[in-house]
Amino acid sequence: MTAVQRVVAVTPNPAVDVTYRVAEQRLGETVRVQEVIRRPGGKGVNVARVLAALGVPVVALQPVGGPTGDLVSAGLAQLGVEAVLVPSPVETRTTVAVVDDLSHPTLLSEPGGHQPPAVWDRLVAAVARLAVPRGWVVVSGSLPPGTPDGRMHDLVAAARDAGSRVLVDSSGPALLAAASAGVDVLGPNAAEALEATGTTGLDAAAEALLDAGAGTVVVSRGGDGLTAWTADRSRLDQPAVPGVTGNPTGAGDAATAGLVAALGRGATPADALREAAVTGAAAVLAPVAGEVDPDVLAGLADRLPTSGAPPLPTTPRTR
């Protein structure tokens, strides 16, 4: 397998992720928080942190502004993740996850503020500067409210003009804009794929996204695993690792990181899906989004309900 070229993980709408651990989530009552964790967040930031843990060269790119933007900047430096920050007059948003060991986490996600055109121009220029031939640019998460659809097209075009391949994990009009821009891989979850295309089945949704211009569509189905549809309309189904419980927040981002790491090494689509499933499962075992323990990957791979585990990374890991 080839060495992985640099990945640029773009978060158009970053956040400070706050995780509240409680004994039990109870709506309408005063609930005491047992533990508070604050980390730089947003889907692209989570992808960057997991790639760094896997030993993949990665740079996290995002606009930041205000005191919460300072927290994102300081947090990435503390975590040892290389970052390029585009200054913005818009305050970076906050998201809150309320977690217990009894039910699915409750997520409270601020929408973020509208970024002015100058910030978008600097973000696109940074993609053009940082993207490398045979590398990957991953654009993950929502776009700030009021963002013109053409901005997603600009990000994809800048990456492809630099010789990078592009994966976009977004939703709504941004997902369709990425497809029409000729993105190499679209990575929505099942609900996002159905909502963006107005279809009632995943096969139809994937067909619509491929027809719109996407090269490959990889849909995350949570505990049911992942499914990929390629340009020739082949379908690949990958079940999830069985018996994994914990905090699923950010598991899809970790799966995206595993997928890109595998594709960057030249893995087959089937092997890349298996690695994505394993990396996503590892994230469920972590206490907060954007973390995986590389030491658990081999054991999880052995539990995959497929004929053979993926060739996992052997590159030196960075923390």
mmCIF file of C-alpha atoms in Angstrom:
data_model
loop_
_atom_site.group_PDB
_atom_site.id
_atom_site.type_symbol
_atom_site.label_atom_id
_atom_site.label_comp_id
_atom_site.label_asym_id
_atom_site.label_seq_id
_atom_site.Cartn_x
_atom_site.Cartn_y
_atom_site.Cartn_z
ATOM 1 C CA MET A 1 0.000 0.000 0.000
ATOM 2 C CA THR A 2 1.123 3.557 -0.677
ATOM 3 C CA ALA A 3 1.924 6.162 1.955
ATOM 4 C CA VAL A 4 -0.990 8.403 2.852
ATOM 5 C CA GLN A 5 -0.635 11.938 1.532
ATOM 6 C CA ARG A 6 -1.776 14.865 3.615
ATOM 7 C CA VAL A 7 -5.463 15.177 4.406
ATOM 8 C CA VAL A 8 -7.036 18.608 4.811
ATOM 9 C CA ALA A 9 -10.041 18.367 7.146
ATOM 10 C CA VAL A 10 -12.295 21.387 6.595
ATOM 11 C CA THR A 11 -14.916 22.361 9.173
ATOM 12 C CA PRO A 12 -16.980 25.220 7.728
ATOM 13 C CA ASN A 13 -19.002 25.558 10.953
ATOM 14 C CA PRO A 14 -16.749 24.570 13.891
ATOM 15 C CA ALA A 15 -17.761 24.564 17.528
ATOM 16 C CA VAL A 16 -16.658 24.135 21.079
ATOM 17 C CA ASP A 17 -18.052 20.727 22.020
ATOM 18 C CA VAL A 18 -19.218 20.505 25.633
ATOM 19 C CA THR A 19 -19.974 17.034 27.006
ATOM 20 C CA TYR A 20 -22.027 16.819 30.205
ATOM 21 C CA ARG A 21 -21.998 13.386 31.858
ATOM 22 C CA VAL A 22 -24.986 12.782 34.125
ATOM 23 C CA ALA A 23 -26.355 9.819 36.023
ATOM 24 C CA GLU A 24 -29.620 9.925 34.068
ATOM 25 C CA GLN A 25 -31.140 12.296 31.527
ATOM 26 C CA ARG A 26 -34.485 13.599 32.818
ATOM 27 C CA LEU A 27 -36.450 16.140 30.825
ATOM 28 C CA GLY A 28 -37.914 19.029 32.797
ATOM 29 C CA GLU A 29 -35.893 18.347 35.964
ATOM 30 C CA THR A 30 -32.731 19.708 37.557
ATOM 31 C CA VAL A 31 -29.973 17.223 36.732
ATOM 32 C CA ARG A 32 -26.565 17.371 38.416
ATOM 33 C CA VAL A 33 -23.606 17.200 36.047
ATOM 34 C CA GLN A 34 -20.984 14.684 37.135
ATOM 35 C CA GLU A 35 -18.301 15.617 34.621
ATOM 36 C CA VAL A 36 -17.733 18.401 32.077
ATOM 37 C CA ILE A 37 -15.424 18.052 29.065
ATOM 38 C CA ARG A 38 -14.772 20.917 26.645
ATOM 39 C CA ARG A 39 -12.999 20.208 23.372
ATOM 40 C CA PRO A 40 -12.682 21.807 19.945
ATOM 41 C CA GLY A 41 -15.425 20.313 17.835
ATOM 42 C CA GLY A 42 -17.357 20.198 14.643
ATOM 43 C CA LYS A 43 -17.377 17.205 12.332
ATOM 44 C CA GLY A 44 -14.214 18.102 10.439
ATOM 45 C CA VAL A 45 -12.319 18.699 13.678
ATOM 46 C CA ASN A 46 -13.401 15.244 14.868
ATOM 47 C CA VAL A 47 -12.181 13.738 11.591
ATOM 48 C CA ALA A 48 -8.821 15.501 11.972
ATOM 49 C CA ARG A 49 -8.335 14.285 15.536
ATOM 50 C CA VAL A 50 -9.047 10.669 14.598
ATOM 51 C CA LEU A 51 -6.744 10.828 11.562
ATOM 52 C CA ALA A 52 -3.982 12.217 13.764
ATOM 53 C CA ALA A 53 -4.499 9.336 16.203
ATOM 54 C CA LEU A 54 -4.164 6.923 13.268
ATOM 55 C CA GLY A 55 -0.846 8.484 12.257
ATOM 56 C CA VAL A 56 -2.199 10.109 9.100
ATOM 57 C CA PRO A 57 -0.725 13.520 8.198
ATOM 58 C CA VAL A 58 -3.599 15.943 8.588
ATOM 59 C CA VAL A 59 -4.275 19.643 8.965
ATOM 60 C CA ALA A 60 -7.525 20.960 10.408
ATOM 61 C CA LEU A 61 -8.854 24.030 8.599
ATOM 62 C CA GLN A 62 -11.707 26.163 9.966
ATOM 63 C CA PRO A 63 -12.891 29.745 10.457
ATOM 64 C CA VAL A 64 -12.854 30.874 14.103
ATOM 65 C CA GLY A 65 -14.009 33.968 15.914
ATOM 66 C CA GLY A 66 -14.580 35.363 19.390
ATOM 67 C CA PRO A 67 -13.749 33.755 22.751
ATOM 68 C CA THR A 68 -15.078 30.355 21.697
ATOM 69 C CA GLY A 69 -12.895 30.564 18.590
ATOM 70 C CA ASP A 70 -9.926 31.108 20.905
ATOM 71 C CA LEU A 71 -10.938 27.946 22.774
ATOM 72 C CA VAL A 72 -10.966 25.979 19.493
ATOM 73 C CA SER A 73 -7.514 27.318 18.617
ATOM 74 C CA ALA A 74 -6.033 26.566 22.030
ATOM 75 C CA GLY A 75 -7.700 23.161 22.204
ATOM 76 C CA LEU A 76 -6.317 22.012 18.857
ATOM 77 C CA ALA A 77 -2.824 23.121 19.896
ATOM 78 C CA GLN A 78 -3.167 21.247 23.189
ATOM 79 C CA LEU A 79 -4.270 18.111 21.355
ATOM 80 C CA GLY A 80 -1.298 18.326 19.002
ATOM 81 C CA VAL A 81 -3.419 18.655 15.853
ATOM 82 C CA GLU A 82 -1.931 20.869 13.159
ATOM 83 C CA ALA A 83 -4.432 23.605 12.408
ATOM 84 C CA VAL A 84 -4.915 26.522 10.043
ATOM 85 C CA LEU A 85 -7.345 29.094 11.420
ATOM 86 C CA VAL A 86 -9.174 31.633 9.279
ATOM 87 C CA PRO A 87 -10.016 34.655 11.455
ATOM 88 C CA SER A 88 -13.666 35.651 11.410
ATOM 89 C CA PRO A 89 -15.735 38.403 13.017
ATOM 90 C CA VAL A 90 -18.397 35.748 13.734
ATOM 91 C CA GLU A 91 -18.421 34.072 17.152
ATOM 92 C CA THR A 92 -17.730 30.327 16.954
ATOM 93 C CA ARG A 93 -20.730 28.316 18.115
ATOM 94 C CA THR A 94 -21.112 25.839 20.992
ATOM 95 C CA THR A 95 -22.639 22.365 20.998
ATOM 96 C CA VAL A 96 -23.655 20.382 24.066
ATOM 97 C CA ALA A 97 -23.970 16.610 24.465
ATOM 98 C CA VAL A 98 -25.708 15.260 27.574
ATOM 99 C CA VAL A 99 -24.513 11.712 28.135
ATOM 100 C CA ASP A 100 -25.435 8.912 30.519
ATOM 101 C CA ASP A 101 -25.035 5.147 30.334
ATOM 102 C CA LEU A 102 -28.754 4.509 29.885
ATOM 103 C CA SER A 103 -29.905 6.108 26.644
ATOM 104 C CA HIS A 104 -28.769 7.862 23.498
ATOM 105 C CA PRO A 105 -27.066 11.220 24.198
ATOM 106 C CA THR A 106 -29.096 14.414 23.938
ATOM 107 C CA LEU A 107 -27.407 16.847 21.543
ATOM 108 C CA LEU A 108 -27.953 20.615 21.596
ATOM 109 C CA SER A 109 -26.375 22.226 18.541
ATOM 110 C CA GLU A 110 -26.242 25.970 17.960
ATOM 111 C CA PRO A 111 -26.647 26.924 14.277
ATOM 112 C CA GLY A 112 -23.576 29.147 14.012
ATOM 113 C CA GLY A 113 -23.393 32.583 12.453
ATOM 114 C CA HIS A 114 -23.424 33.687 8.829
ATOM 115 C CA GLN A 115 -19.836 34.030 7.561
ATOM 116 C CA PRO A 116 -19.095 37.103 5.427
ATOM 117 C CA PRO A 117 -17.842 36.599 1.840
ATOM 118 C CA ALA A 118 -14.271 37.602 2.746
ATOM 119 C CA VAL A 119 -14.024 34.730 5.239
ATOM 120 C CA TRP A 120 -15.255 32.265 2.627
ATOM 121 C CA ASP A 121 -12.738 33.601 0.120
ATOM 122 C CA ARG A 122 -9.902 33.049 2.610
ATOM 123 C CA LEU A 123 -11.187 29.553 3.445
ATOM 124 C CA VAL A 124 -11.283 28.535 -0.230
ATOM 125 C CA ALA A 125 -7.823 30.040 -0.788
ATOM 126 C CA ALA A 126 -6.494 28.028 2.163
ATOM 127 C CA VAL A 127 -7.874 24.809 0.647
ATOM 128 C CA ALA A 128 -6.119 25.615 -2.631
ATOM 129 C CA ARG A 129 -2.863 26.236 -0.753
ATOM 130 C CA LEU A 130 -2.977 23.203 1.557
ATOM 131 C CA ALA A 131 -4.362 20.484 -0.741
ATOM 132 C CA VAL A 132 -1.735 18.190 -2.275
ATOM 133 C CA PRO A 133 -1.784 15.859 -5.289
ATOM 134 C CA ARG A 134 -3.106 12.377 -4.419
ATOM 135 C CA GLY A 135 -4.142 13.660 -1.003
ATOM 136 C CA TRP A 136 -7.664 14.133 0.317
ATOM 137 C CA VAL A 137 -9.723 17.116 1.322
ATOM 138 C CA VAL A 138 -12.579 16.247 3.684
ATOM 139 C CA VAL A 139 -15.352 18.811 4.117
ATOM 140 C CA SER A 140 -17.485 17.778 7.085
ATOM 141 C CA GLY A 141 -20.528 19.179 8.793
ATOM 142 C CA SER A 142 -23.121 21.809 8.214
ATOM 143 C CA LEU A 143 -22.554 25.098 6.452
ATOM 144 C CA PRO A 144 -23.295 28.237 8.477
ATOM 145 C CA PRO A 145 -26.833 29.561 8.008
ATOM 146 C CA GLY A 146 -27.282 31.656 4.897
ATOM 147 C CA THR A 147 -24.284 30.217 3.058
ATOM 148 C CA PRO A 148 -24.803 30.232 -0.734
ATOM 149 C CA ASP A 149 -24.735 26.734 -2.251
ATOM 150 C CA GLY A 150 -21.934 27.869 -4.550
ATOM 151 C CA ARG A 151 -19.512 27.986 -1.631
ATOM 152 C CA MET A 152 -19.491 24.192 -1.380
ATOM 153 C CA HIS A 153 -18.767 24.061 -5.105
ATOM 154 C CA ASP A 154 -15.854 26.468 -4.533
ATOM 155 C CA LEU A 155 -14.323 24.234 -1.838
ATOM 156 C CA VAL A 156 -14.583 21.104 -3.988
ATOM 157 C CA ALA A 157 -13.207 22.866 -7.072
ATOM 158 C CA ALA A 158 -10.227 24.305 -5.170
ATOM 159 C CA ALA A 159 -9.291 20.866 -3.859
ATOM 160 C CA ARG A 160 -9.667 19.116 -7.189
ATOM 161 C CA ASP A 161 -7.701 21.831 -9.016
ATOM 162 C CA ALA A 162 -4.829 21.087 -6.609
ATOM 163 C CA GLY A 163 -4.943 17.382 -7.471
ATOM 164 C CA SER A 164 -6.614 16.207 -4.264
ATOM 165 C CA ARG A 165 -9.551 13.890 -3.993
ATOM 166 C CA VAL A 166 -12.548 15.167 -2.055
ATOM 167 C CA LEU A 167 -14.984 13.647 0.435
ATOM 168 C CA VAL A 168 -17.962 15.696 1.601
ATOM 169 C CA ASP A 169 -20.105 14.761 4.601
ATOM 170 C CA SER A 170 -22.861 17.338 4.802
ATOM 171 C CA SER A 171 -26.611 17.631 4.400
ATOM 172 C CA GLY A 172 -29.381 19.358 2.471
ATOM 173 C CA PRO A 173 -28.514 21.635 -0.446
ATOM 174 C CA ALA A 174 -24.794 21.478 0.427
ATOM 175 C CA LEU A 175 -24.819 17.722 -0.225
ATOM 176 C CA LEU A 176 -26.406 18.233 -3.638
ATOM 177 C CA ALA A 177 -23.976 21.070 -4.421
ATOM 178 C CA ALA A 178 -21.033 18.799 -3.636
ATOM 179 C CA ALA A 179 -22.433 16.107 -5.931
ATOM 180 C CA SER A 180 -22.879 18.568 -8.787
ATOM 181 C CA ALA A 181 -19.289 19.738 -8.263
ATOM 182 C CA GLY A 182 -18.083 16.199 -9.006
ATOM 183 C CA VAL A 183 -17.028 15.215 -5.501
ATOM 184 C CA ASP A 184 -15.175 11.900 -5.317
ATOM 185 C CA VAL A 185 -17.049 10.568 -2.269
ATOM 186 C CA LEU A 186 -20.226 11.716 -0.556
ATOM 187 C CA GLY A 187 -20.571 10.495 3.032
ATOM 188 C CA PRO A 188 -23.998 11.385 4.476
ATOM 189 C CA ASN A 189 -25.896 9.389 7.034
ATOM 190 C CA ALA A 190 -29.106 7.665 5.972
ATOM 191 C CA ALA A 191 -31.438 10.459 7.088
ATOM 192 C CA GLU A 192 -29.351 13.109 5.342
ATOM 193 C CA ALA A 193 -29.266 11.146 2.074
ATOM 194 C CA LEU A 194 -33.026 10.677 2.067
ATOM 195 C CA GLU A 195 -33.801 14.263 3.046
ATOM 196 C CA ALA A 196 -31.486 15.831 0.472
ATOM 197 C CA THR A 197 -32.826 13.757 -2.410
ATOM 198 C CA GLY A 198 -36.493 13.572 -1.399
ATOM 199 C CA THR A 199 -36.465 9.806 -1.889
ATOM 200 C CA THR A 200 -37.881 7.079 0.345
ATOM 201 C CA GLY A 201 -35.157 4.432 -0.021
ATOM 202 C CA LEU A 202 -31.376 4.457 0.190
ATOM 203 C CA ASP A 203 -30.870 2.824 -3.202
ATOM 204 C CA ALA A 204 -32.910 5.583 -4.820
ATOM 205 C CA ALA A 205 -31.110 8.260 -2.810
ATOM 206 C CA ALA A 206 -27.699 6.941 -3.837
ATOM 207 C CA GLU A 207 -28.812 6.710 -7.456
ATOM 208 C CA ALA A 208 -29.910 10.353 -7.367
ATOM 209 C CA LEU A 209 -26.617 11.506 -5.852
ATOM 210 C CA LEU A 210 -24.580 9.519 -8.381
ATOM 211 C CA ASP A 211 -26.697 10.922 -11.199
ATOM 212 C CA ALA A 212 -26.010 14.408 -9.829
ATOM 213 C CA GLY A 213 -22.256 13.868 -10.262
ATOM 214 C CA ALA A 214 -20.846 12.127 -7.167
ATOM 215 C CA GLY A 215 -18.227 9.468 -7.845
ATOM 216 C CA THR A 216 -19.122 7.235 -4.891
ATOM 217 C CA VAL A 217 -21.762 7.449 -2.167
ATOM 218 C CA VAL A 218 -21.059 5.971 1.279
ATOM 219 C CA VAL A 219 -24.010 6.074 3.662
ATOM 220 C CA SER A 220 -23.588 5.580 7.397
ATOM 221 C CA ARG A 221 -26.467 3.593 8.900
ATOM 222 C CA GLY A 222 -25.456 3.832 12.563
ATOM 223 C CA GLY A 223 -25.619 0.490 14.313
ATOM 224 C CA ASP A 224 -26.501 -1.193 11.021
ATOM 225 C CA GLY A 225 -23.139 -0.375 9.434
ATOM 226 C CA LEU A 226 -22.273 1.311 6.147
ATOM 227 C CA THR A 227 -23.272 0.913 2.519
ATOM 228 C CA ALA A 228 -21.401 2.181 -0.539
ATOM 229 C CA TRP A 229 -22.605 2.681 -4.097
ATOM 230 C CA THR A 230 -19.900 3.161 -6.726
ATOM 231 C CA ALA A 231 -20.009 4.895 -10.105
ATOM 232 C CA ASP A 232 -20.847 1.612 -11.851
ATOM 233 C CA ARG A 233 -23.842 1.261 -9.480
ATOM 234 C CA SER A 234 -22.288 -1.618 -7.549
ATOM 235 C CA ARG A 235 -23.457 -1.839 -3.932
ATOM 236 C CA LEU A 236 -21.280 -2.869 -0.989
ATOM 237 C CA ASP A 237 -22.797 -3.523 2.447
ATOM 238 C CA GLN A 238 -20.639 -3.530 5.568
ATOM 239 C CA PRO A 239 -22.269 -4.521 8.881
ATOM 240 C CA ALA A 240 -21.186 -2.753 12.064
ATOM 241 C CA VAL A 241 -18.964 -4.396 14.650
ATOM 242 C CA PRO A 242 -21.407 -6.265 16.925
ATOM 243 C CA GLY A 243 -21.750 -5.779 20.663
ATOM 244 C CA VAL A 244 -20.199 -2.298 20.892
ATOM 245 C CA THR A 245 -21.862 0.048 23.374
ATOM 246 C CA GLY A 246 -20.962 3.499 24.637
ATOM 247 C CA ASN A 247 -21.202 7.075 23.375
ATOM 248 C CA PRO A 248 -22.029 7.128 19.635
ATOM 249 C CA THR A 249 -21.460 10.887 19.298
ATOM 250 C CA GLY A 250 -18.831 11.376 16.605
ATOM 251 C CA ALA A 251 -18.751 7.733 15.526
ATOM 252 C CA GLY A 252 -19.714 8.735 11.991
ATOM 253 C CA ASP A 253 -16.830 11.212 11.888
ATOM 254 C CA ALA A 254 -14.435 8.507 13.035
ATOM 255 C CA ALA A 255 -15.783 6.200 10.329
ATOM 256 C CA THR A 256 -15.095 8.937 7.775
ATOM 257 C CA ALA A 257 -11.531 9.202 9.059
ATOM 258 C CA GLY A 258 -11.048 5.448 8.789
ATOM 259 C CA LEU A 259 -12.465 5.442 5.278
ATOM 260 C CA VAL A 260 -10.158 8.241 4.095
ATOM 261 C CA ALA A 261 -7.114 6.713 5.786
ATOM 262 C CA ALA A 262 -7.757 3.419 3.992
ATOM 263 C CA LEU A 263 -8.472 5.000 0.607
ATOM 264 C CA GLY A 264 -5.373 7.134 1.013
ATOM 265 C CA ARG A 265 -3.285 3.979 1.353
ATOM 266 C CA GLY A 266 -4.837 2.540 -1.797
ATOM 267 C CA ALA A 267 -7.242 0.108 -0.120
ATOM 268 C CA THR A 268 -10.072 -1.471 -2.078
ATOM 269 C CA PRO A 269 -13.550 -0.049 -1.445
ATOM 270 C CA ALA A 270 -14.471 -3.189 0.525
ATOM 271 C CA ASP A 271 -11.400 -2.930 2.759
ATOM 272 C CA ALA A 272 -11.979 0.799 3.197
ATOM 273 C CA LEU A 273 -15.551 0.152 4.368
ATOM 274 C CA ARG A 274 -14.321 -2.427 6.853
ATOM 275 C CA GLU A 275 -11.759 -0.009 8.254
ATOM 276 C CA ALA A 276 -14.430 2.659 8.492
ATOM 277 C CA ALA A 277 -16.658 0.290 10.479
ATOM 278 C CA VAL A 278 -13.819 -0.571 12.850
ATOM 279 C CA THR A 279 -12.798 3.053 13.424
ATOM 280 C CA GLY A 280 -16.397 4.091 14.012
ATOM 281 C CA ALA A 281 -16.787 1.324 16.590
ATOM 282 C CA ALA A 282 -13.610 2.469 18.357
ATOM 283 C CA ALA A 283 -15.110 5.949 18.688
ATOM 284 C CA VAL A 284 -18.197 4.551 20.428
ATOM 285 C CA LEU A 285 -15.890 3.225 23.155
ATOM 286 C CA ALA A 286 -14.338 6.672 23.725
ATOM 287 C CA PRO A 287 -15.856 9.072 26.288
ATOM 288 C CA VAL A 288 -16.094 12.075 23.909
ATOM 289 C CA ALA A 289 -16.458 12.677 20.182
ATOM 290 C CA GLY A 290 -13.313 12.817 18.081
ATOM 291 C CA GLU A 291 -11.330 10.221 19.993
ATOM 292 C CA VAL A 292 -10.225 6.681 19.227
ATOM 293 C CA ASP A 293 -7.737 4.408 20.950
ATOM 294 C CA PRO A 294 -5.673 2.796 18.158
ATOM 295 C CA ASP A 295 -4.863 -0.113 20.468
ATOM 296 C CA VAL A 296 -8.463 -1.399 20.293
ATOM 297 C CA LEU A 297 -8.683 -1.470 16.491
ATOM 298 C CA ALA A 298 -7.235 -4.936 15.940
ATOM 299 C CA GLY A 299 -9.596 -6.544 18.449
ATOM 300 C CA LEU A 300 -12.603 -4.826 16.913
ATOM 301 C CA ALA A 301 -11.490 -5.869 13.420
ATOM 302 C CA ASP A 302 -11.425 -9.492 14.531
ATOM 303 C CA ARG A 303 -15.115 -9.184 15.442
ATOM 304 C CA LEU A 304 -16.262 -7.869 12.069
ATOM 305 C CA PRO A 305 -19.056 -10.013 10.568
ATOM 306 C CA THR A 306 -17.242 -10.209 7.223
ATOM 307 C CA SER A 307 -14.788 -12.546 5.556
ATOM 308 C CA GLY A 308 -11.546 -11.030 6.751
ATOM 309 C CA ALA A 309 -10.451 -7.995 8.715
ATOM 310 C CA PRO A 310 -9.080 -4.881 7.020
ATOM 311 C CA PRO A 311 -5.331 -4.230 6.905
ATOM 312 C CA LEU A 312 -5.108 -1.696 9.724
ATOM 313 C CA PRO A 313 -2.630 1.210 9.844
ATOM 314 C CA THR A 314 0.979 0.459 10.743
ATOM 315 C CA THR A 315 2.274 4.048 10.531
ATOM 316 C CA PRO A 316 3.605 5.694 13.717
ATOM 317 C CA ARG A 317 0.767 7.217 15.680
ATOM 318 C CA THR A 318 0.629 10.737 17.018
ATOM 319 C CA ARG A 319 -1.419 11.772 20.008
#
